[in-house]
C-alpha cells in the first residue's frame, strides 16, 4: 500500500515538473519574441547593414547606389581621334577602322552607357564645329557679356569680320533648344547624316556669298564655370530669351546695320518673337525678312503688338514639317501670322536643311523688294540710302495689304528714340506647328508641350 502511494506521488511530482518546464519554455519564447519586436537602434541597424554590405561585397552602407556609381565611373575619349571617328569628304561621320557610321548601341543591353557615350561624343562635336566656324567660314568668337569680369563664367557668339560695322546686310542665325550650340541645327543629323544637314555651315557659306555679314547666336550656353570651378548661370545669358535680347542690343540694335534677315529654327522662332516684343522699335526698323524652320513662335502671346503681327504676316515664312512637297502652302494658325509652307519633310530636325534653297530664294525676293522701295523713294525725293520701315500709323491700318513691303520699310522719324527696357525677361509662350501649347498659361492649357519631338539633343 505504501509502495502504491509512493508511486502515485512520484507520478504526480513528474507531472507537475513537466508542466513547470512547459510553462518556462512558453515564457521564454514570449520574452524572446517581445525583444525581437523592439525597434533596432541606429547602431544596431548600421552594424547589421554594414555586415550585409560586406557580405555582398558592396562596401559601406552609405555609399552611392550602383546607378550613381556608373554615371561617375564612365570614362570616354576626349577627341574624335580617340573615339576612332572622323568626318569624310562628304561630311559624314565614319569609323576610322571599319568605315561604318556611328554605332549608338556600343554596349548591348546597357542603354545608360550608350547614352552617356553619345553625349560625350556630342561635346567633342560641338568643339569641332566651333573650330570649323573659325577656320572654314572665318567667323570670330566674341565673348559675352561684353563687360566680362575676370572671375565670372562667359558665353560667346560668332560673327563675320564686318558684322558689327556693316551698314548693309546682316544674317542672324538662331538655333533651337536642347544640346545644340552655336553653328548647329540638329546634333543627331550631324552624327547620323552629315555636317551639311545638321549644322549652319551651308547657311553661313551661302550668306557670305550673297554679300551678307553673319551673326550666330548661342542661345543654349546658359551656364559656365567661374575661376573656382563653380557652375553658375551666365550673366545676360541665363536663358535663351535673355541671351537673344542681350545679343540683339549689343550687336544689332546699337550697330549701323540697316537690313537684317533672320533664320530661326524651332525654339529659335520663340526667341525671335521675344526679341521683337521686347525691342519692337529697333526690330521693325532693321529687320526686313525672317525665315522660320518649324518654328514654335506664338503670336497670341500677351505683349505682342498689332504692328509686330502685321510685320510677321508680311515678312516671314515658316517652313513646317509636313507630308506635302516642299513649298506647298499650309494654312496659317491665325490671320496675322507667318505664312506657312511645307519644308518637304515630316522630320522636325531636317526642316532647316530641306528648306535651305527655298529660304535663300525667299530672302532674295525680300531684298528685291527693298531695291524697289529704294528706287521709289529716290524718285519721290526721299533718301534712297536709308533703310525703310513703316510708321506706326501705317502698320495700324487694318485694311488688307498686298505682298509688297513698300509701306513696311519706311524709316521711323524718331530714329533717336530708344527701345523700351524690360527688367524681367520672361519666357513667352509658344506653340508647335501642331498647335500644342508650350506654356502652362491659363489661356492655352489643352496639352503640355512635347519637348521630346522638338529637342535637338537626341
PDB file of C-alpha atoms in Angstrom, residues 25-260:
ATOM      1  CA  UNK A  25       9.522  27.386 -22.233  1.00  0.00           C
ATOM      2  CA  UNK A  26       6.409  29.349 -23.156  1.00  0.00           C
ATOM      3  CA  UNK A  27       7.520  32.306 -21.041  1.00  0.00           C
ATOM      4  CA  UNK A  28      10.981  32.264 -22.610  1.00  0.00           C
ATOM      5  CA  UNK A  29       9.585  32.179 -26.096  1.00  0.00           C
ATOM      6  CA  UNK A  30       7.303  35.094 -25.295  1.00  0.00           C
ATOM      7  CA  UNK A  31      10.181  37.162 -23.936  1.00  0.00           C
ATOM      8  CA  UNK A  32      12.353  36.437 -26.956  1.00  0.00           C
ATOM      9  CA  UNK A  33       9.530  37.382 -29.297  1.00  0.00           C
ATOM     10  CA  UNK A  34       8.974  40.653 -27.432  1.00  0.00           C
ATOM     11  CA  UNK A  35      12.633  41.591 -27.636  1.00  0.00           C
ATOM     12  CA  UNK A  36      12.692  40.941 -31.374  1.00  0.00           C
ATOM     13  CA  UNK A  37       9.718  43.211 -31.867  1.00  0.00           C
ATOM     14  CA  UNK A  38      11.535  46.144 -30.271  1.00  0.00           C
ATOM     15  CA  UNK A  39      12.874  48.713 -32.811  1.00  0.00           C
ATOM     16  CA  UNK A  40      16.547  48.410 -33.647  1.00  0.00           C
ATOM     17  CA  UNK A  41      18.834  51.181 -32.534  1.00  0.00           C
ATOM     18  CA  UNK A  42      20.671  53.152 -35.249  1.00  0.00           C
ATOM     19  CA  UNK A  43      23.944  51.487 -34.306  1.00  0.00           C
ATOM     20  CA  UNK A  44      22.377  48.031 -34.447  1.00  0.00           C
ATOM     21  CA  UNK A  45      20.880  48.671 -37.896  1.00  0.00           C
ATOM     22  CA  UNK A  46      24.085  50.234 -39.153  1.00  0.00           C
ATOM     23  CA  UNK A  47      26.118  47.277 -37.916  1.00  0.00           C
ATOM     24  CA  UNK A  48      23.736  44.813 -39.486  1.00  0.00           C
ATOM     25  CA  UNK A  49      23.674  46.718 -42.798  1.00  0.00           C
ATOM     26  CA  UNK A  50      27.424  47.012 -42.886  1.00  0.00           C
ATOM     27  CA  UNK A  51      27.685  43.299 -42.226  1.00  0.00           C
ATOM     28  CA  UNK A  52      25.276  42.656 -45.093  1.00  0.00           C
ATOM     29  CA  UNK A  53      27.202  45.044 -47.351  1.00  0.00           C
ATOM     30  CA  UNK A  54      30.499  43.342 -46.590  1.00  0.00           C
ATOM     31  CA  UNK A  55      28.882  40.016 -47.296  1.00  0.00           C
ATOM     32  CA  UNK A  56      27.686  41.295 -50.688  1.00  0.00           C
ATOM     33  CA  UNK A  57      30.968  42.996 -51.469  1.00  0.00           C
ATOM     34  CA  UNK A  58      29.168  46.384 -51.696  1.00  0.00           C
ATOM     35  CA  UNK A  59      31.295  48.414 -49.259  1.00  0.00           C
ATOM     36  CA  UNK A  60      29.890  50.915 -46.693  1.00  0.00           C
ATOM     37  CA  UNK A  61      26.162  51.178 -46.293  1.00  0.00           C
ATOM     38  CA  UNK A  62      26.054  54.871 -47.189  1.00  0.00           C
ATOM     39  CA  UNK A  63      27.949  54.611 -50.449  1.00  0.00           C
ATOM     40  CA  UNK A  64      26.353  55.644 -53.751  1.00  0.00           C
ATOM     41  CA  UNK A  65      23.948  53.339 -55.496  1.00  0.00           C
ATOM     42  CA  UNK A  66      25.152  51.253 -58.383  1.00  0.00           C
ATOM     43  CA  UNK A  67      23.401  53.596 -60.819  1.00  0.00           C
ATOM     44  CA  UNK A  68      25.070  56.670 -59.352  1.00  0.00           C
ATOM     45  CA  UNK A  69      28.413  54.914 -59.416  1.00  0.00           C
ATOM     46  CA  UNK A  70      28.030  54.025 -63.076  1.00  0.00           C
ATOM     47  CA  UNK A  71      27.311  57.625 -64.032  1.00  0.00           C
ATOM     48  CA  UNK A  72      30.507  58.872 -62.446  1.00  0.00           C
ATOM     49  CA  UNK A  73      32.776  55.984 -63.357  1.00  0.00           C
ATOM     50  CA  UNK A  74      32.274  56.054 -67.145  1.00  0.00           C
ATOM     51  CA  UNK A  75      35.417  57.131 -68.938  1.00  0.00           C
ATOM     52  CA  UNK A  76      35.140  58.236 -72.559  1.00  0.00           C
ATOM     53  CA  UNK A  77      37.624  59.587 -75.113  1.00  0.00           C
ATOM     54  CA  UNK A  78      38.033  63.353 -75.313  1.00  0.00           C
ATOM     55  CA  UNK A  79      38.887  63.680 -79.016  1.00  0.00           C
ATOM     56  CA  UNK A  80      37.420  62.392 -82.266  1.00  0.00           C
ATOM     57  CA  UNK A  81      40.670  60.577 -82.955  1.00  0.00           C
ATOM     58  CA  UNK A  82      40.484  58.696 -79.659  1.00  0.00           C
ATOM     59  CA  UNK A  83      36.858  57.870 -80.413  1.00  0.00           C
ATOM     60  CA  UNK A  84      38.170  56.485 -83.700  1.00  0.00           C
ATOM     61  CA  UNK A  85      35.809  58.611 -85.758  1.00  0.00           C
ATOM     62  CA  UNK A  86      36.337  61.286 -88.376  1.00  0.00           C
ATOM     63  CA  UNK A  87      34.341  63.205 -90.995  1.00  0.00           C
ATOM     64  CA  UNK A  88      34.939  62.070 -94.564  1.00  0.00           C
ATOM     65  CA  UNK A  89      34.990  64.275 -97.662  1.00  0.00           C
ATOM     66  CA  UNK A  90      31.163  64.264 -97.714  1.00  0.00           C
ATOM     67  CA  UNK A  91      30.951  65.482 -94.126  1.00  0.00           C
ATOM     68  CA  UNK A  92      29.783  62.098 -92.858  1.00  0.00           C
ATOM     69  CA  UNK A  93      30.944  60.747 -89.501  1.00  0.00           C
ATOM     70  CA  UNK A  94      32.680  57.417 -90.071  1.00  0.00           C
ATOM     71  CA  UNK A  95      34.738  54.976 -88.004  1.00  0.00           C
ATOM     72  CA  UNK A  96      38.403  55.256 -88.896  1.00  0.00           C
ATOM     73  CA  UNK A  97      38.908  51.471 -88.927  1.00  0.00           C
ATOM     74  CA  UNK A  98      35.648  49.966 -90.191  1.00  0.00           C
ATOM     75  CA  UNK A  99      34.376  52.949 -92.190  1.00  0.00           C
ATOM     76  CA  UNK A 100      30.921  52.410 -90.708  1.00  0.00           C
ATOM     77  CA  UNK A 101      28.538  55.106 -89.399  1.00  0.00           C
ATOM     78  CA  UNK A 102      28.331  55.853 -85.692  1.00  0.00           C
ATOM     79  CA  UNK A 103      27.038  52.897 -83.695  1.00  0.00           C
ATOM     80  CA  UNK A 104      24.840  54.022 -80.833  1.00  0.00           C
ATOM     81  CA  UNK A 105      24.415  50.641 -79.144  1.00  0.00           C
ATOM     82  CA  UNK A 106      28.108  50.217 -78.417  1.00  0.00           C
ATOM     83  CA  UNK A 107      27.397  48.000 -75.403  1.00  0.00           C
ATOM     84  CA  UNK A 108      24.469  45.693 -75.933  1.00  0.00           C
ATOM     85  CA  UNK A 109      21.886  45.863 -73.156  1.00  0.00           C
ATOM     86  CA  UNK A 110      23.442  48.916 -71.481  1.00  0.00           C
ATOM     87  CA  UNK A 111      21.387  51.916 -72.645  1.00  0.00           C
ATOM     88  CA  UNK A 112      22.730  54.225 -69.932  1.00  0.00           C
ATOM     89  CA  UNK A 113      26.315  53.676 -71.005  1.00  0.00           C
ATOM     90  CA  UNK A 114      25.420  54.140 -74.675  1.00  0.00           C
ATOM     91  CA  UNK A 115      23.591  57.400 -73.968  1.00  0.00           C
ATOM     92  CA  UNK A 116      26.485  58.792 -71.912  1.00  0.00           C
ATOM     93  CA  UNK A 117      28.896  57.808 -74.663  1.00  0.00           C
ATOM     94  CA  UNK A 118      26.725  59.602 -77.234  1.00  0.00           C
ATOM     95  CA  UNK A 119      26.652  62.737 -75.083  1.00  0.00           C
ATOM     96  CA  UNK A 120      30.429  62.623 -74.667  1.00  0.00           C
ATOM     97  CA  UNK A 121      30.786  62.451 -78.441  1.00  0.00           C
ATOM     98  CA  UNK A 122      28.327  65.333 -78.775  1.00  0.00           C
ATOM     99  CA  UNK A 123      30.537  67.599 -76.644  1.00  0.00           C
ATOM    100  CA  UNK A 124      33.516  66.789 -78.850  1.00  0.00           C
ATOM    101  CA  UNK A 125      31.456  67.577 -81.965  1.00  0.00           C
ATOM    102  CA  UNK A 126      30.434  70.918 -80.505  1.00  0.00           C
ATOM    103  CA  UNK A 127      34.082  71.936 -80.161  1.00  0.00           C
ATOM    104  CA  UNK A 128      34.796  70.562 -83.635  1.00  0.00           C
ATOM    105  CA  UNK A 129      32.074  72.729 -85.171  1.00  0.00           C
ATOM    106  CA  UNK A 130      33.297  75.790 -83.283  1.00  0.00           C
ATOM    107  CA  UNK A 131      36.664  75.191 -84.933  1.00  0.00           C
ATOM    108  CA  UNK A 132      35.030  74.865 -88.360  1.00  0.00           C
ATOM    109  CA  UNK A 133      33.224  78.173 -87.865  1.00  0.00           C
ATOM    110  CA  UNK A 134      36.551  79.850 -87.208  1.00  0.00           C
ATOM    111  CA  UNK A 135      38.668  78.084 -89.825  1.00  0.00           C
ATOM    112  CA  UNK A 136      36.333  77.350 -92.737  1.00  0.00           C
ATOM    113  CA  UNK A 137      33.967  80.332 -92.604  1.00  0.00           C
ATOM    114  CA  UNK A 138      36.395  82.697 -90.822  1.00  0.00           C
ATOM    115  CA  UNK A 139      33.922  83.754 -88.146  1.00  0.00           C
ATOM    116  CA  UNK A 140      35.259  85.329 -84.974  1.00  0.00           C
ATOM    117  CA  UNK A 141      34.308  84.325 -81.455  1.00  0.00           C
ATOM    118  CA  UNK A 142      33.086  87.236 -79.315  1.00  0.00           C
ATOM    119  CA  UNK A 143      32.776  86.722 -75.561  1.00  0.00           C
ATOM    120  CA  UNK A 144      29.692  87.920 -73.700  1.00  0.00           C
ATOM    121  CA  UNK A 145      28.773  89.729 -71.607  1.00  0.00           C
ATOM    122  CA  UNK A 146      30.873  92.428 -73.218  1.00  0.00           C
ATOM    123  CA  UNK A 147      31.793  93.870 -69.805  1.00  0.00           C
ATOM    124  CA  UNK A 148      33.070  90.471 -68.697  1.00  0.00           C
ATOM    125  CA  UNK A 149      34.517  90.238 -65.206  1.00  0.00           C
ATOM    126  CA  UNK A 150      37.655  88.170 -64.792  1.00  0.00           C
ATOM    127  CA  UNK A 151      36.089  85.784 -62.275  1.00  0.00           C
ATOM    128  CA  UNK A 152      32.725  85.115 -63.953  1.00  0.00           C
ATOM    129  CA  UNK A 153      31.618  82.476 -66.483  1.00  0.00           C
ATOM    130  CA  UNK A 154      31.126  83.563 -70.073  1.00  0.00           C
ATOM    131  CA  UNK A 155      29.240  82.708 -73.198  1.00  0.00           C
ATOM    132  CA  UNK A 156      30.020  83.793 -76.749  1.00  0.00           C
ATOM    133  CA  UNK A 157      28.646  84.328 -80.220  1.00  0.00           C
ATOM    134  CA  UNK A 158      30.249  84.080 -83.645  1.00  0.00           C
ATOM    135  CA  UNK A 159      30.361  86.931 -86.130  1.00  0.00           C
ATOM    136  CA  UNK A 160      31.887  87.558 -89.540  1.00  0.00           C
ATOM    137  CA  UNK A 161      34.645  90.141 -89.876  1.00  0.00           C
ATOM    138  CA  UNK A 162      32.464  93.187 -90.566  1.00  0.00           C
ATOM    139  CA  UNK A 163      29.238  92.071 -88.877  1.00  0.00           C
ATOM    140  CA  UNK A 164      29.391  94.784 -86.225  1.00  0.00           C
ATOM    141  CA  UNK A 165      30.295  97.663 -88.553  1.00  0.00           C
ATOM    142  CA  UNK A 166      28.397  96.962 -91.775  1.00  0.00           C
ATOM    143  CA  UNK A 167      25.688  99.349 -92.868  1.00  0.00           C
ATOM    144  CA  UNK A 168      24.261  96.888 -95.372  1.00  0.00           C
ATOM    145  CA  UNK A 169      23.043  93.298 -94.856  1.00  0.00           C
ATOM    146  CA  UNK A 170      23.311  91.044 -91.820  1.00  0.00           C
ATOM    147  CA  UNK A 171      22.022  87.477 -91.438  1.00  0.00           C
ATOM    148  CA  UNK A 172      21.309  86.341 -87.872  1.00  0.00           C
ATOM    149  CA  UNK A 173      21.115  82.577 -87.215  1.00  0.00           C
ATOM    150  CA  UNK A 174      19.259  81.285 -84.140  1.00  0.00           C
ATOM    151  CA  UNK A 175      19.350  77.592 -83.189  1.00  0.00           C
ATOM    152  CA  UNK A 176      16.658  75.574 -81.452  1.00  0.00           C
ATOM    153  CA  UNK A 177      16.517  74.061 -77.965  1.00  0.00           C
ATOM    154  CA  UNK A 178      18.465  71.268 -76.286  1.00  0.00           C
ATOM    155  CA  UNK A 179      22.133  70.381 -76.501  1.00  0.00           C
ATOM    156  CA  UNK A 180      22.815  72.217 -79.763  1.00  0.00           C
ATOM    157  CA  UNK A 181      25.156  75.177 -79.606  1.00  0.00           C
ATOM    158  CA  UNK A 182      26.252  77.908 -81.995  1.00  0.00           C
ATOM    159  CA  UNK A 183      26.584  76.592 -85.533  1.00  0.00           C
ATOM    160  CA  UNK A 184      24.266  73.589 -85.070  1.00  0.00           C
ATOM    161  CA  UNK A 185      20.713  72.834 -86.137  1.00  0.00           C
ATOM    162  CA  UNK A 186      20.468  69.184 -85.015  1.00  0.00           C
ATOM    163  CA  UNK A 187      23.076  67.006 -83.329  1.00  0.00           C
ATOM    164  CA  UNK A 188      21.502  63.743 -84.418  1.00  0.00           C
ATOM    165  CA  UNK A 189      21.829  64.780 -88.057  1.00  0.00           C
ATOM    166  CA  UNK A 190      25.488  65.665 -87.552  1.00  0.00           C
ATOM    167  CA  UNK A 191      26.095  62.213 -86.096  1.00  0.00           C
ATOM    168  CA  UNK A 192      23.841  60.118 -88.312  1.00  0.00           C
ATOM    169  CA  UNK A 193      23.707  62.067 -91.584  1.00  0.00           C
ATOM    170  CA  UNK A 194      26.265  64.778 -92.339  1.00  0.00           C
ATOM    171  CA  UNK A 195      27.601  68.207 -91.422  1.00  0.00           C
ATOM    172  CA  UNK A 196      25.589  69.947 -94.137  1.00  0.00           C
ATOM    173  CA  UNK A 197      22.212  68.796 -92.845  1.00  0.00           C
ATOM    174  CA  UNK A 198      22.979  69.174 -89.149  1.00  0.00           C
ATOM    175  CA  UNK A 199      24.993  72.394 -88.969  1.00  0.00           C
ATOM    176  CA  UNK A 200      24.582  76.027 -90.012  1.00  0.00           C
ATOM    177  CA  UNK A 201      27.722  75.918 -92.176  1.00  0.00           C
ATOM    178  CA  UNK A 202      25.814  75.836 -95.519  1.00  0.00           C
ATOM    179  CA  UNK A 203      23.764  78.854 -94.423  1.00  0.00           C
ATOM    180  CA  UNK A 204      26.884  80.765 -93.427  1.00  0.00           C
ATOM    181  CA  UNK A 205      28.728  79.990 -96.670  1.00  0.00           C
ATOM    182  CA  UNK A 206      25.724  80.934 -98.799  1.00  0.00           C
ATOM    183  CA  UNK A 207      25.094  84.139 -96.846  1.00  0.00           C
ATOM    184  CA  UNK A 208      28.708  85.254 -97.260  1.00  0.00           C
ATOM    185  CA  UNK A 209      28.471  84.531-100.997  1.00  0.00           C
ATOM    186  CA  UNK A 210      25.317  86.651-101.177  1.00  0.00           C
ATOM    187  CA  UNK A 211      27.055  89.623 -99.575  1.00  0.00           C
ATOM    188  CA  UNK A 212      25.703  89.223 -96.039  1.00  0.00           C
ATOM    189  CA  UNK A 213      27.653  89.610 -92.864  1.00  0.00           C
ATOM    190  CA  UNK A 214      26.748  86.877 -90.380  1.00  0.00           C
ATOM    191  CA  UNK A 215      25.949  86.736 -86.652  1.00  0.00           C
ATOM    192  CA  UNK A 216      25.463  83.331 -84.985  1.00  0.00           C
ATOM    193  CA  UNK A 217      23.673  83.235 -81.636  1.00  0.00           C
ATOM    194  CA  UNK A 218      24.438  80.658 -78.942  1.00  0.00           C
ATOM    195  CA  UNK A 219      21.158  80.589 -77.038  1.00  0.00           C
ATOM    196  CA  UNK A 220      21.675  77.358 -75.055  1.00  0.00           C
ATOM    197  CA  UNK A 221      25.017  78.283 -73.490  1.00  0.00           C
ATOM    198  CA  UNK A 222      23.457  79.443 -70.219  1.00  0.00           C
ATOM    199  CA  UNK A 223      25.819  78.118 -67.527  1.00  0.00           C
ATOM    200  CA  UNK A 224      29.571  78.153 -67.081  1.00  0.00           C
ATOM    201  CA  UNK A 225      32.372  77.738 -64.558  1.00  0.00           C
ATOM    202  CA  UNK A 226      33.900  80.574 -62.596  1.00  0.00           C
ATOM    203  CA  UNK A 227      37.595  80.695 -61.652  1.00  0.00           C
ATOM    204  CA  UNK A 228      36.970  78.302 -58.749  1.00  0.00           C
ATOM    205  CA  UNK A 229      35.270  75.750 -60.956  1.00  0.00           C
ATOM    206  CA  UNK A 230      31.794  76.506 -59.624  1.00  0.00           C
ATOM    207  CA  UNK A 231      28.897  76.227 -62.090  1.00  0.00           C
ATOM    208  CA  UNK A 232      26.930  79.466 -62.363  1.00  0.00           C
ATOM    209  CA  UNK A 233      24.374  80.985 -64.708  1.00  0.00           C
ATOM    210  CA  UNK A 234      25.960  83.304 -67.243  1.00  0.00           C
ATOM    211  CA  UNK A 235      25.113  86.955 -66.750  1.00  0.00           C
ATOM    212  CA  UNK A 236      22.953  88.326 -69.578  1.00  0.00           C
ATOM    213  CA  UNK A 237      22.589  84.792 -70.986  1.00  0.00           C
ATOM    214  CA  UNK A 238      20.856  82.883 -68.206  1.00  0.00           C
ATOM    215  CA  UNK A 239      18.181  81.711 -70.665  1.00  0.00           C
ATOM    216  CA  UNK A 240      17.763  81.584 -74.452  1.00  0.00           C
ATOM    217  CA  UNK A 241      15.444  84.581 -74.240  1.00  0.00           C
ATOM    218  CA  UNK A 242      17.785  86.734 -72.194  1.00  0.00           C
ATOM    219  CA  UNK A 243      20.643  85.770 -74.491  1.00  0.00           C
ATOM    220  CA  UNK A 244      18.638  86.746 -77.566  1.00  0.00           C
ATOM    221  CA  UNK A 245      17.714  90.199 -76.273  1.00  0.00           C
ATOM    222  CA  UNK A 246      21.230  90.924 -74.991  1.00  0.00           C
ATOM    223  CA  UNK A 247      22.893  89.910 -78.266  1.00  0.00           C
ATOM    224  CA  UNK A 248      20.357  91.984 -80.188  1.00  0.00           C
ATOM    225  CA  UNK A 249      21.083  95.044 -78.040  1.00  0.00           C
ATOM    226  CA  UNK A 250      24.857  94.699 -78.208  1.00  0.00           C
ATOM    227  CA  UNK A 251      25.449  93.557 -81.776  1.00  0.00           C
ATOM    228  CA  UNK A 252      22.429  94.635 -83.843  1.00  0.00           C
ATOM    229  CA  UNK A 253      20.319  97.454 -82.390  1.00  0.00           C
ATOM    230  CA  UNK A 254      23.330  99.570 -81.405  1.00  0.00           C
ATOM    231  CA  UNK A 255      25.171  98.952 -84.694  1.00  0.00           C
ATOM    232  CA  UNK A 256      24.857 100.772 -88.049  1.00  0.00           C
ATOM    233  CA  UNK A 257      23.426  97.772 -89.940  1.00  0.00           C
ATOM    234  CA  UNK A 258      20.251  98.665 -91.846  1.00  0.00           C
ATOM    235  CA  UNK A 259      18.972  95.414 -93.331  1.00  0.00           C
ATOM    236  CA  UNK A 260      18.718  92.399 -91.033  1.00  0.00           C
TER     237      UNK A 260
END
